[in-house]
Short mmCIF file of C-alpha atoms and ligand atoms in Angstrom, two decimals:
data_model
loop_
_atom_site.label_atom_id
_atom_site.label_comp_id
_atom_site.label_asym_id
_atom_site.label_seq_id
_atom_site.Cartn_x
_atom_site.Cartn_y
_atom_site.Cartn_z
CA MET A 15 78.88 102.45 122.16
CA PRO A 16 81.36 101.96 120.24
CA THR A 17 82.06 102.30 117.44
CA ARG A 18 83.13 99.00 114.74
CA PRO A 19 86.82 99.86 114.39
CA ILE A 20 87.87 99.69 110.14
CA VAL A 21 90.95 97.31 110.12
CA ILE A 22 94.41 97.68 108.70
CA ALA A 23 96.09 94.59 107.09
CA HIS A 24 99.58 95.99 108.26
CA ARG A 25 102.53 95.27 105.23
CA GLY A 26 99.01 92.96 104.50
CA ALA A 27 98.95 90.54 106.38
CA SER A 28 101.70 89.88 108.00
CA GLY A 29 101.49 87.85 110.20
CA TYR A 30 101.02 84.97 107.88
CA LEU A 31 103.47 85.98 104.68
CA PRO A 32 106.06 88.27 104.48
CA GLU A 33 105.21 91.76 104.55
CA HIS A 34 104.65 94.05 102.14
CA THR A 35 104.76 90.28 100.00
CA LEU A 36 101.87 90.87 97.02
CA ALA A 37 100.73 87.43 98.12
CA ALA A 38 99.98 88.71 101.89
CA LYS A 39 98.97 91.24 99.97
CA ALA A 40 96.21 88.61 98.46
CA LEU A 41 95.63 86.82 101.81
CA ALA A 42 94.74 90.28 103.93
CA HIS A 43 92.43 91.01 101.00
CA ALA A 44 90.98 87.18 100.65
CA MET A 45 90.76 87.33 105.06
CA GLY A 46 88.70 90.77 103.69
CA ALA A 47 90.87 93.04 105.28
CA GLY A 48 88.82 97.05 105.18
CA PHE A 49 92.48 99.02 103.79
CA LEU A 50 96.21 97.19 102.96
CA GLU A 51 98.88 99.54 104.11
CA GLN A 52 101.86 100.77 101.93
CA ASP A 53 104.89 101.78 102.91
CA VAL A 54 106.32 103.14 99.76
CA VAL A 55 109.79 104.33 99.41
CA LEU A 56 111.80 105.74 95.79
CA SER A 57 114.11 103.42 94.11
CA ARG A 58 117.19 105.58 92.90
CA ASP A 59 114.63 106.60 89.39
CA GLY A 60 112.26 107.97 91.46
CA ILE A 61 109.87 104.70 91.47
CA PRO A 62 107.61 104.45 94.11
CA VAL A 63 107.68 100.93 96.03
CA VAL A 64 106.70 99.06 98.36
CA LEU A 65 108.73 98.57 101.32
CA HIS A 66 109.12 99.41 104.36
CA ASP A 67 112.97 100.88 105.89
CA ILE A 68 114.74 102.72 103.50
CA HIS A 69 117.22 100.11 103.32
CA LEU A 70 117.57 96.69 101.52
CA ASP A 71 119.08 95.67 104.54
CA SER A 72 116.51 93.73 106.63
CA THR A 73 114.03 91.46 104.32
CA THR A 74 115.86 90.89 100.87
CA ASN A 75 118.77 88.93 99.82
CA VAL A 76 120.73 91.97 98.35
CA ALA A 77 123.82 91.48 100.41
CA GLN A 78 124.62 88.03 97.85
CA ARG A 79 122.71 89.95 95.32
CA PHE A 80 124.25 93.50 95.65
CA ALA A 81 127.70 93.22 97.65
CA THR A 82 129.60 96.21 96.53
CA ARG A 83 126.13 98.71 97.09
CA ALA A 84 126.34 99.65 100.96
CA ARG A 85 126.45 102.89 101.63
CA ALA A 86 129.81 103.23 103.88
CA ASP A 87 127.38 103.59 106.83
CA GLY A 88 127.46 99.30 105.79
CA HIS A 89 123.60 99.86 104.65
CA PHE A 90 121.85 99.31 101.10
CA TYR A 91 119.87 101.78 100.93
CA ALA A 92 116.56 101.31 98.25
CA ILE A 93 117.89 104.30 96.44
CA ASP A 94 120.75 103.19 95.10
CA PHE A 95 119.07 100.27 93.18
CA SER A 96 116.88 100.63 89.77
CA LEU A 97 113.49 99.78 89.52
CA GLU A 98 115.01 97.13 87.52
CA GLU A 99 117.91 96.10 90.57
CA ILE A 100 114.93 96.05 93.18
CA ARG A 101 113.33 93.56 90.75
CA GLN A 102 116.41 91.75 90.89
CA LEU A 103 115.73 90.47 95.20
CA GLN A 104 114.37 88.07 97.42
CA VAL A 105 112.14 90.05 100.32
CA HIS A 106 111.54 86.79 103.13
CA GLU A 107 110.38 87.19 106.64
CA ARG A 108 112.19 90.33 108.20
CA SER A 109 114.85 89.26 110.28
CA CYS A 110 117.25 90.93 113.10
CA LEU A 111 120.21 89.90 111.04
CA ASP A 112 121.52 91.27 107.85
CA ALA A 113 123.33 88.94 105.58
CA SER A 114 126.95 88.99 106.68
CA GLY A 115 126.01 88.50 110.28
CA GLY A 116 125.48 91.41 111.48
CA GLU A 117 123.06 93.38 113.98
CA VAL A 118 119.49 95.11 111.92
CA ALA A 119 118.54 98.61 114.31
CA VAL A 120 114.64 96.71 114.18
CA PHE A 121 111.65 98.06 116.21
CA PRO A 122 110.07 96.95 118.07
CA GLY A 123 110.69 93.25 119.47
CA ARG A 124 112.67 90.43 117.87
CA PHE A 125 112.69 88.59 114.69
CA PRO A 126 111.87 86.71 113.23
CA LEU A 127 109.14 86.46 115.36
CA PRO A 128 107.93 81.88 115.97
CA ASP A 129 105.96 81.13 114.20
CA ARG A 130 105.98 82.94 110.92
CA PHE A 131 106.74 82.71 107.66
CA THR A 132 110.32 80.80 106.61
CA SER A 133 111.66 80.10 103.86
CA ASP A 134 114.65 80.47 101.48
CA ALA A 135 113.44 79.53 98.01
CA GLY A 136 112.59 82.91 97.50
CA LEU A 137 108.90 83.01 96.35
CA PHE A 138 108.81 86.70 96.67
CA ARG A 139 110.01 90.49 95.23
CA ILE A 140 109.42 94.01 96.00
CA PRO A 141 106.48 95.79 93.89
CA THR A 142 105.70 98.99 92.88
CA LEU A 143 102.80 100.46 94.58
CA ALA A 144 101.13 100.41 90.73
CA GLU A 145 101.53 97.22 90.79
CA GLU A 146 99.85 96.64 94.64
CA ILE A 147 97.27 99.12 93.36
CA ASP A 148 95.85 96.67 90.10
CA LEU A 149 96.18 93.34 92.42
CA ILE A 150 93.87 95.27 95.34
CA ALA A 151 91.70 96.76 91.77
CA GLY A 152 92.12 93.67 89.68
CA LEU A 153 90.68 90.95 93.76
CA ASP A 154 88.23 94.35 94.34
CA ARG A 155 86.60 93.47 90.87
CA SER A 156 87.12 89.82 90.72
CA ARG A 157 85.38 89.59 95.27
CA ASN A 158 82.96 92.25 94.16
CA CYS A 159 84.71 94.63 96.87
CA SER A 160 86.39 98.12 97.51
CA THR A 161 89.20 97.70 99.57
CA GLY A 162 91.12 100.32 100.98
CA LEU A 163 94.82 101.37 100.33
CA TYR A 164 96.55 102.75 104.09
CA VAL A 165 99.83 104.87 101.95
CA GLU A 166 102.29 105.43 104.26
CA LEU A 167 105.50 107.95 103.47
CA LYS A 168 108.32 106.89 104.28
CA SER A 169 110.94 109.04 105.43
CA PRO A 170 110.27 112.22 103.13
CA ASN A 171 113.07 114.39 104.18
CA TRP A 172 115.64 112.20 103.41
CA HIS A 173 114.00 111.71 100.30
CA LYS A 174 114.13 114.88 99.55
CA ALA A 175 117.82 115.38 100.81
CA GLN A 176 118.99 112.74 98.58
CA GLY A 177 117.40 115.11 95.99
CA GLN A 178 114.16 113.35 95.48
CA ASN A 179 110.46 114.69 96.24
CA LEU A 180 108.80 111.04 98.05
CA ALA A 181 104.69 112.62 98.03
CA GLY A 182 104.54 114.21 94.23
CA ALA A 183 105.42 110.85 93.47
CA VAL A 184 102.59 108.78 95.91
CA LEU A 185 100.19 111.82 94.27
CA GLU A 186 101.40 110.70 91.59
CA VAL A 187 100.47 107.47 90.45
CA LEU A 188 97.30 107.97 92.70
CA GLU A 189 96.05 109.77 90.11
CA ASP A 190 97.05 107.56 87.78
CA LYS A 191 95.68 104.96 88.75
CA GLY A 192 92.37 106.72 89.36
CA TYR A 193 92.82 106.15 93.74
CA ALA A 194 93.11 110.79 93.80
CA ASP A 195 89.94 111.20 94.41
CA ARG A 196 88.17 108.39 96.43
CA PRO A 197 88.01 109.90 100.69
CA GLY A 198 86.49 107.04 100.94
CA GLN A 199 89.10 104.75 100.05
CA VAL A 200 92.38 105.44 100.54
CA PHE A 201 94.16 106.99 103.28
CA LEU A 202 97.35 108.88 103.80
CA GLN A 203 99.45 108.03 106.94
CA CYS A 204 103.44 110.06 107.45
CA PHE A 205 105.26 110.78 110.82
CA ASP A 206 106.18 114.11 109.66
CA ASP A 207 103.45 116.94 110.63
CA LYS A 208 105.82 119.32 107.48
CA THR A 209 104.48 116.46 104.61
CA LEU A 210 101.12 116.30 106.07
CA ARG A 211 100.45 119.96 105.26
CA HIS A 212 102.73 119.76 101.90
CA LEU A 213 100.00 117.44 101.15
CA ARG A 214 96.81 118.98 102.87
CA HIS A 215 97.80 123.51 101.88
CA ASP A 216 99.93 122.73 98.55
CA LEU A 217 99.64 119.55 96.63
CA LYS A 218 95.47 119.79 98.00
CA THR A 219 94.53 116.18 98.12
CA ALA A 220 91.21 115.22 99.37
CA LEU A 221 92.26 112.46 100.52
CA PRO A 222 91.79 111.81 104.82
CA LEU A 223 95.19 112.65 105.91
CA ILE A 224 96.77 110.54 109.31
CA GLN A 225 99.76 112.04 112.00
CA LEU A 226 101.44 108.47 112.95
CA ILE A 227 102.81 109.14 116.13
CA SER A 228 106.87 107.64 118.02
CA GLU A 229 108.05 108.49 120.47
CA ASN A 230 110.91 111.44 119.98
CA ASP A 231 114.01 109.53 120.56
CA ARG A 232 113.14 106.60 118.47
CA GLY A 233 114.89 108.81 115.13
CA GLU A 234 111.58 109.22 112.67
CA ASP A 235 112.28 111.40 110.19
CA SER A 236 110.62 114.93 111.94
CA GLU A 237 111.50 117.00 113.64
CA VAL A 238 107.83 117.41 115.41
CA ASP A 239 108.04 116.19 119.51
CA TYR A 240 105.43 113.40 120.01
CA ASP A 241 105.04 114.61 123.12
CA TYR A 242 102.77 117.35 121.54
CA LEU A 243 101.02 116.00 119.34
CA GLN A 244 98.88 114.06 122.32
CA THR A 245 98.19 117.20 124.12
CA PRO A 246 95.46 119.10 123.34
CA ARG A 247 96.99 121.66 121.99
CA GLY A 248 99.29 119.20 119.75
CA LEU A 249 95.68 118.13 118.90
CA ALA A 250 94.32 120.70 118.05
CA TYR A 251 97.49 121.53 115.93
CA ILE A 252 96.39 118.50 114.03
CA THR A 253 93.19 119.03 113.15
CA SER A 254 94.27 122.55 111.51
CA TYR A 255 96.08 119.76 108.19
CA ALA A 256 95.26 115.72 109.09
CA ASP A 257 91.81 112.89 110.02
CA GLY A 258 93.37 111.57 113.09
CA ILE A 259 96.27 109.85 114.34
CA GLY A 260 97.57 106.55 114.61
CA PRO A 261 99.59 106.46 118.04
CA TRP A 262 101.88 103.77 119.18
CA LEU A 263 99.90 101.13 121.04
CA ALA A 264 101.78 102.16 124.49
CA HIS A 265 100.21 106.14 124.38
CA ILE A 266 97.15 104.08 125.01
CA PHE A 267 97.04 100.98 127.34
CA LYS A 268 99.51 102.18 130.34
CA GLY A 269 99.11 98.88 132.28
CA ARG A 270 97.10 98.32 135.29
CA ASN A 271 95.31 100.00 138.36
CA GLU A 272 95.46 98.23 141.16
CA ASP A 273 92.58 97.50 141.03
CA GLY A 274 93.39 94.87 137.93
CA THR A 275 91.37 96.64 135.19
CA ALA A 276 93.26 98.61 132.86
CA CYS A 277 94.49 101.62 132.71
CA LEU A 278 93.59 103.80 129.65
CA SER A 279 95.38 107.29 128.90
CA GLN A 280 93.43 110.22 128.29
CA LEU A 281 94.42 109.70 124.15
CA VAL A 282 91.77 108.57 122.75
CA ALA A 283 88.97 110.73 124.27
CA GLN A 284 91.27 113.99 123.79
CA ALA A 285 91.77 113.35 120.34
CA GLN A 286 87.94 112.03 119.35
CA ALA A 287 86.44 114.53 121.15
CA GLN A 288 88.99 116.95 119.02
CA GLY A 289 87.20 115.35 115.48
CA LEU A 290 89.69 112.70 114.46
CA LEU A 291 89.93 109.65 114.14
CA VAL A 292 91.93 106.66 116.62
CA HIS A 293 94.12 104.41 114.32
CA PRO A 294 97.07 102.49 116.75
CA TYR A 295 99.95 100.32 115.59
CA THR A 296 100.28 97.35 115.67
CA PHE A 297 98.25 94.65 117.18
CA ARG A 298 99.45 90.94 116.93
CA ARG A 299 98.97 87.94 118.37
CA ASP A 300 102.89 87.13 118.64
CA GLU A 301 103.94 90.05 119.87
CA LEU A 302 101.74 91.50 123.31
CA PRO A 303 102.12 94.32 125.14
CA GLU A 304 102.86 93.76 128.26
CA GLY A 305 100.51 93.33 131.12
CA ILE A 306 98.10 91.72 128.71
CA THR A 307 97.90 87.83 128.19
CA SER A 308 95.13 87.39 125.54
CA PHE A 309 95.02 88.89 121.89
CA SER A 310 91.27 89.08 122.68
CA GLU A 311 91.87 91.46 125.70
CA LEU A 312 93.77 93.29 123.95
CA LEU A 313 91.08 94.47 121.56
CA ASP A 314 88.88 94.00 124.90
CA ILE A 315 91.21 97.04 125.97
CA PHE A 316 91.37 99.21 122.50
CA ILE A 317 87.90 97.95 121.03
CA LEU A 318 85.30 97.46 123.82
CA GLN A 319 86.81 99.94 126.45
CA ALA A 320 88.77 102.35 124.76
CA GLY A 321 86.58 102.68 121.14
CA ILE A 322 89.34 103.13 118.84
CA ASP A 323 88.45 104.18 115.11
CA GLY A 324 90.84 102.19 113.38
CA LEU A 325 93.11 99.75 114.10
CA PHE A 326 96.33 98.15 112.16
CA THR A 327 96.90 94.62 112.68
CA ASP A 328 99.35 92.06 111.73
CA PHE A 329 96.09 89.24 111.92
CA PRO A 330 93.49 91.29 109.87
CA ASP A 331 91.25 87.09 109.91
CA ILE A 332 90.99 87.08 113.85
CA VAL A 333 90.63 90.52 113.76
CA SER A 334 87.44 90.15 111.26
CA ASP A 335 86.55 86.74 113.45
CA TYR A 336 85.94 89.16 116.39
CA LEU A 337 84.45 91.80 115.49
CA GLN A 338 81.98 89.42 113.82
CA GLN A 339 81.59 87.86 117.99
CA HIS A 340 81.18 91.03 119.19
CA GLN A 341 79.47 92.91 116.98
CA ASP A 342 76.44 93.57 118.65
CA ARG A 343 78.23 95.83 121.40
CA LEU A 344 79.20 97.64 118.85
CA LEU A 345 78.21 100.85 116.64
CA VAL A 346 78.73 100.15 112.14
CA1 LIG B 13 103.25 101.92 108.69
#
């Protein structure tokens, strides 16, 4: 029987409110997500802030507020702004267009997705990691529960090239807030194997680490070969420093067999056989993989058939309802 997977609110309840806003995190908390995701980059003054991209183009009004501050490549990098400046920005729903109407490359798909929250009212700001932890800890107290953090270190090698130490700065905040020694309540995730090995072997973190798996042509901030990581030998390598993997949906769901059943790769079984957790991304009701006709079918395939251990979703309420409905078919 498959296990009941953990529900990770991907950038908060980002199906309903702009990603990585405190509102999206509070909503995910109220929806009962077990873990809330934080993508983290640093400000110019080295403060960890919760933001998905290393630049501010796709989710803020930076081009209007600080029109002259783009680099030569046209991007407004978070690391070029002090926290005080970042606090002046308004956050909006993710867009494919920057403020001057130019195309911003995003993966996957087109943004904004239809039927998502849109408003120009300037309601939201970029939180620091410390502020977000304060929000979660406060809600845990008032709602009498214990919600996990799921922190991603974004582009650590790029930060290093800019003279900043992302892993060190994130661990410092976690220590400060009393979360550095709560291995049941905090995961750290990264696309770069060297950063995870550094966290495990040099910084000696007690927190579980998740190796995210991408595609080699997606320009991730790592030299690792993602094809290799999905092989039994690659998975054995991951066990030397991490506790699980975060693969893309398409690394597991390979389309349809001739009889119409789902064709699955061996990745989940092979990773679990080596003791690794499997937490794939991203489960979106409004962006289904090709060949899948409904969100519940997507959940059936990954949860009941593939037997994943957790999932990143923009819609934590729908996944929680699904798990409730299928509880007799899942091990707790
Ligand atoms: Ca992430």
